[in-house]
Short mmCIF file of C-alpha atoms in Angstrom, two decimals:
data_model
loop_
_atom_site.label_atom_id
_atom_site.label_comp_id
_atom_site.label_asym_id
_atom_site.label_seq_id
_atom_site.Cartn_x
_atom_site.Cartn_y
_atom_site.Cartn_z
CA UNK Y 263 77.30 61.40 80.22
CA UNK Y 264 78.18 61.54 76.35
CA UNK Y 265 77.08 64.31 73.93
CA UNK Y 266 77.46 64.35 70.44
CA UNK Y 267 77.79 67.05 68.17
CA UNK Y 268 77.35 66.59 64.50
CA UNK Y 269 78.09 69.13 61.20
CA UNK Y 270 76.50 70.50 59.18
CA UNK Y 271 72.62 70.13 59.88
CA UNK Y 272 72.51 70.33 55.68
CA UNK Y 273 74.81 68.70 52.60
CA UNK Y 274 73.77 69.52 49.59
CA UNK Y 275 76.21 68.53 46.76
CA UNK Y 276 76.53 67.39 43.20
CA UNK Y 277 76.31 63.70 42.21
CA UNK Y 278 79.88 62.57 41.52
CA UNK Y 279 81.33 65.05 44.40
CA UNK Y 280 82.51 64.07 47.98
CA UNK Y 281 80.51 64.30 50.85
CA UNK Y 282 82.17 64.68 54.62
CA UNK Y 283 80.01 64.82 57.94
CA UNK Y 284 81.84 65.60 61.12
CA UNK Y 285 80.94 64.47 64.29
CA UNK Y 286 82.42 65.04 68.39
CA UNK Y 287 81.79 64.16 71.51
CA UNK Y 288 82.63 64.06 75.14
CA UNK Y 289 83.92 61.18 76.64
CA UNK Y 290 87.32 60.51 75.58
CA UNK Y 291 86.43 56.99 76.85
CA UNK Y 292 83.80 56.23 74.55
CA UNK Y 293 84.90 53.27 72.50
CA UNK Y 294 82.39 52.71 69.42
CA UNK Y 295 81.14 55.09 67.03
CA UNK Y 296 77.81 54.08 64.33
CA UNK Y 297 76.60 55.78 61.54
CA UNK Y 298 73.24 55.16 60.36
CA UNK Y 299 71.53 56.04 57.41
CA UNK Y 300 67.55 57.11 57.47
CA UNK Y 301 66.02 57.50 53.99
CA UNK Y 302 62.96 59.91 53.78
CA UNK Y 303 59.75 58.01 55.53
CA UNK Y 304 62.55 55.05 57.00
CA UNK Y 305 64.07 53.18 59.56
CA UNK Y 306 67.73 54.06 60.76
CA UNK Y 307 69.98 51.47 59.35
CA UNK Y 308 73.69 50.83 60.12
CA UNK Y 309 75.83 51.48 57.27
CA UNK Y 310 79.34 51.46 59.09
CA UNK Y 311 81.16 51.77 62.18
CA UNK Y 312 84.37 51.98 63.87
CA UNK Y 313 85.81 50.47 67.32
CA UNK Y 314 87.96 53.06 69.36
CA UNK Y 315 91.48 50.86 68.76
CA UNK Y 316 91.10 51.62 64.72
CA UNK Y 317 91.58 54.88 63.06
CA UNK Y 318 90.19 54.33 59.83
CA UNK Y 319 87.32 52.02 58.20
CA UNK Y 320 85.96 51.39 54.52
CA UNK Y 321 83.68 49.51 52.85
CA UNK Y 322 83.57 50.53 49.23
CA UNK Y 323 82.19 53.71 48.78
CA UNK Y 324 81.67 55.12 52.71
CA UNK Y 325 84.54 55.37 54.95
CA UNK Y 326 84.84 56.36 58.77
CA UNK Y 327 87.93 58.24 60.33
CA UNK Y 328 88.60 58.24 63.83
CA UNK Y 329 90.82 60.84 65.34
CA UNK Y 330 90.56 60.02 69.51
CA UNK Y 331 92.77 62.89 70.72
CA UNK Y 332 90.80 65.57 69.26
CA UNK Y 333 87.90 63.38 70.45
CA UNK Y 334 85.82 63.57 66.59
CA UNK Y 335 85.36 61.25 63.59
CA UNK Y 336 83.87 61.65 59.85
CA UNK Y 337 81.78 60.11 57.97
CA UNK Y 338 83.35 59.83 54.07
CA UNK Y 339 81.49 59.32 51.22
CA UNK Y 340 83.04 59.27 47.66
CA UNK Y 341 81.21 59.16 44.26
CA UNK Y 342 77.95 60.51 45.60
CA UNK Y 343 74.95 59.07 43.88
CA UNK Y 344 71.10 60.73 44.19
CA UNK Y 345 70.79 57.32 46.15
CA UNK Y 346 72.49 58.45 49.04
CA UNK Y 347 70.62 61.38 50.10
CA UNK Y 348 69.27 61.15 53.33
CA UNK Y 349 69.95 61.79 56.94
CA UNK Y 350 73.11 60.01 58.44
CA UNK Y 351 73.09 60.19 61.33
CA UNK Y 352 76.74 59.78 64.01
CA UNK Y 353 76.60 58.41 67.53
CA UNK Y 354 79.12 57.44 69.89
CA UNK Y 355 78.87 54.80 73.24
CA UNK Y 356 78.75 55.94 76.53
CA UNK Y 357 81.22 53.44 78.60
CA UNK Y 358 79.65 54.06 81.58
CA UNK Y 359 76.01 53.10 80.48
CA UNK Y 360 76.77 51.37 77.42
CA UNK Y 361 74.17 53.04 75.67
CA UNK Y 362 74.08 55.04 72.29
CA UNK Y 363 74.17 58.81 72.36
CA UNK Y 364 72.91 60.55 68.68
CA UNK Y 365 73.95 63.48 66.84
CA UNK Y 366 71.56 65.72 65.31
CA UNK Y 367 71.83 64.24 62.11
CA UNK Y 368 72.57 65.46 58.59
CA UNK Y 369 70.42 65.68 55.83
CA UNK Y 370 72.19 65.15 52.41
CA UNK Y 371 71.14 65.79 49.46
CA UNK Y 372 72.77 64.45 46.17
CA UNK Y 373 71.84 66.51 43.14
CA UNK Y 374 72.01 64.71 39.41
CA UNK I 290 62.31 36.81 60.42
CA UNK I 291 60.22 40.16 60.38
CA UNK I 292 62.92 41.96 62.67
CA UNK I 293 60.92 44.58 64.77
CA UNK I 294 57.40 45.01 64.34
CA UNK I 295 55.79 48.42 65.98
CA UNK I 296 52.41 49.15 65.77
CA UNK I 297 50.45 51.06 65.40
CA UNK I 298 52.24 53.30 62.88
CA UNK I 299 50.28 56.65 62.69
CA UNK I 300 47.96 57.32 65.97
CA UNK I 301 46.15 60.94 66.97
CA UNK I 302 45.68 61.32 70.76
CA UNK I 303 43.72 63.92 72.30
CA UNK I 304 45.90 65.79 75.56
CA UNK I 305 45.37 63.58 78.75
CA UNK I 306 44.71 59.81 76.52
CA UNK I 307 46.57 56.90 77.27
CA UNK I 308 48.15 54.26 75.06
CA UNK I 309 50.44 51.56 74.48
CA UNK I 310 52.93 51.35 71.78
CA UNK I 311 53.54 47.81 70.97
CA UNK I 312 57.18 46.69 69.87
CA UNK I 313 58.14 43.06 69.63
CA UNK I 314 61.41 41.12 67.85
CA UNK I 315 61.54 37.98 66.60
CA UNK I 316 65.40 37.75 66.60
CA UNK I 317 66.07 36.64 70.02
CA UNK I 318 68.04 39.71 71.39
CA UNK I 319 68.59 40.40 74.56
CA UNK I 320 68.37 44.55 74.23
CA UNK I 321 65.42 46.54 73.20
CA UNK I 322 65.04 50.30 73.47
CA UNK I 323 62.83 52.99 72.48
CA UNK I 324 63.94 56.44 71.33
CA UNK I 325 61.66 59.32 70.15
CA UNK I 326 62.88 61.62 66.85
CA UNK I 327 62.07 65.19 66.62
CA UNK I 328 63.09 67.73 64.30
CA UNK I 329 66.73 68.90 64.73
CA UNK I 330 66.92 67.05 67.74
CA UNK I 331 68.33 63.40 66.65
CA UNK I 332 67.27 60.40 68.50
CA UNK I 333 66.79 60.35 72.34
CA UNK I 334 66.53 57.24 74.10
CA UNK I 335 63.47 56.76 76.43
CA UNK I 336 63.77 53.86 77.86
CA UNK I 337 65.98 50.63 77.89
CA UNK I 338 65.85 46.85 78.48
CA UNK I 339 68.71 44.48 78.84
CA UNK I 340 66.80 41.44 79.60
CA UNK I 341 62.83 40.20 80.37
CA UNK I 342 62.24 42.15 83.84
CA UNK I 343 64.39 44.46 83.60
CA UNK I 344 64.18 47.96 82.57
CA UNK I 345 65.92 51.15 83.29
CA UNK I 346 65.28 54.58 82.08
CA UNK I 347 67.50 57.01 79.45
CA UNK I 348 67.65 59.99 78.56
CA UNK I 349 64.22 61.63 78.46
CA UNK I 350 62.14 59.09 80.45
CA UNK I 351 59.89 61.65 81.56
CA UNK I 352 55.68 61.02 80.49
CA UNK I 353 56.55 57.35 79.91
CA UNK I 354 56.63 53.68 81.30
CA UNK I 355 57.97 50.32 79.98
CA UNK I 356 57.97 46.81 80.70
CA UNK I 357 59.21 43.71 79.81
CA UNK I 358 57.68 40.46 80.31
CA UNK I 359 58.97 38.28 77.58
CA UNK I 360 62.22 38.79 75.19
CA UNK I 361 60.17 39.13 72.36
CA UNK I 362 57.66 42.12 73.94
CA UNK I 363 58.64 45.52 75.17
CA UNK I 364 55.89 48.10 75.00
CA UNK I 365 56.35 51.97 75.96
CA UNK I 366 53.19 53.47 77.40
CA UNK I 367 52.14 56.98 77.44
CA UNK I 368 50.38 57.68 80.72
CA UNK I 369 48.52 60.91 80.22
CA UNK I 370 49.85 61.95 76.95
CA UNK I 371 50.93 66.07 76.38
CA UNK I 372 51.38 67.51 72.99
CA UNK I 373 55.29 67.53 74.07
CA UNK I 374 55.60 63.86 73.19
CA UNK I 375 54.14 64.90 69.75
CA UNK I 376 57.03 62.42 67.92
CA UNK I 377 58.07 59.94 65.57
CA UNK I 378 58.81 56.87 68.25
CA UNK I 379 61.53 53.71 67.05
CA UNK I 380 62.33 50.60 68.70
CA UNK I 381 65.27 49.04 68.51
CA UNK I 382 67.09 45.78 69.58
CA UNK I 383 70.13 44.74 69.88
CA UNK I 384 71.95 41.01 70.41
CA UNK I 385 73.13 42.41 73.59
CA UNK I 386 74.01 46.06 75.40
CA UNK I 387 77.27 47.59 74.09
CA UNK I 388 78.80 48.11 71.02
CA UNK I 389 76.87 46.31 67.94
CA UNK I 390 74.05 47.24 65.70
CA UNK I 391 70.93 48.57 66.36
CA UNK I 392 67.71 47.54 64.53
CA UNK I 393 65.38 49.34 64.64
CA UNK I 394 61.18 48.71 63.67
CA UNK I 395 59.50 51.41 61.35
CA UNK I 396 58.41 53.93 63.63
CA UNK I 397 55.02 54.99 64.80
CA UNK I 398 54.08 58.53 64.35
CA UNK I 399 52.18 60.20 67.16
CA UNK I 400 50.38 63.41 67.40
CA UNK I 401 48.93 64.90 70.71
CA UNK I 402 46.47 67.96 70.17
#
């Protein structure tokens, strides 16, 4: 089955800076990768994702970057504020089972 | 809509207690799951549904049984519960298996001493 690995455990930076969370996994068939967002005491929430036959995604501030050969995609984030620290977290579908696989998750924080 | 409703949110067990974990959408969709969060760990799926009466297990099944009756409904319970399953527990649904998002309901936090 799939297995996802996701870096760094811990983010912090400065609020303005760039944040970039790395993710890989197994199955070079996999075919859709999620990120989701959990604030402190939250729900996971969807904030983008990306379909294996596109290698890049954006939507404003957040973009994803798919790179299937190497099997791994990022999670971009530009213009951090203090409202984006949390825990993203990646994940990537197994084809055979069609069922989501987490990372670890990351825990950003964004410092004012 | 309310999305997914869990309940109860915060429960204590004692080692060897049973209980039911209630999860139930109001969105119509076809896929519910349960995964269990620990520390460092990320999110591990329990158990799955693709449909009422069907049900099939993920990865760490182990301790725990679903069913699913209705489309709305899909409780987990915890047979003989072990401080192992000591967790914060989501459920989730989907319009359908495969690619698509996930919502998920608020969590319920459960301790086992």
């Amino acid at each position: 089955g799939e297995n996802v690995e996701q870096h760094p455990s811990t983010l912090s930076v400065q609020e303005g800076d760039s944040a970039v969370i790395k993710c890989t996994y197994s199955d070079s068939a996999s075919n859709y990768f999620p990120w989701y967002k959990q604030e402190l005491g939250k729900r996971p929430q969807l904030i983008i994702d990306i379909r294996s036959n596109v290698g890049e995604k954006k939507d404003q501030r957040i973009a994803v970057t798919l790179n299937k050969t190497a099997k791994h995609f990022s999670l971009h984030i530009t213009e951090t504020q203090p409202e984006d620290s949390a825990v993203y977290f990646c994940a990537a579908m197994d084809t055979g089972f069609q069922k989501l696989v987490f990372g670890t998750g990351t825990r950003l924080l964004v410092s004012p | 809509n309310a999305g997914v409703t869990q309940t109860p949110k915060f429960q204590v067990l004692k080692t060897g207690q049973s209980m039911t974990l209630q999860c139930a959408q109001d969105m119509n969709h076809e896929y519910m799951s349960w995964y269990r969060q620990d520390p460092g760990m990320g999110l591990r799926l329990i158990h799955y549904s693709v449909g009422a009466g069907i049900t099939d297990q993920g990865e760490v099944p182990n301790g725990y049984n679903v069913s699913r009756s209705t489309t709305e409904d899909f409780p987990l319970r915890l047979l003989s519960a072990a401080p192992s399953q000591t967790s914060v527990y989501f459920c989730a649904s989907s319009y359908s298996m495969g690619p698509g998002e996930l919502f998920f309901g608020e969590g319920s936090r459960l301790t086992v001493l």
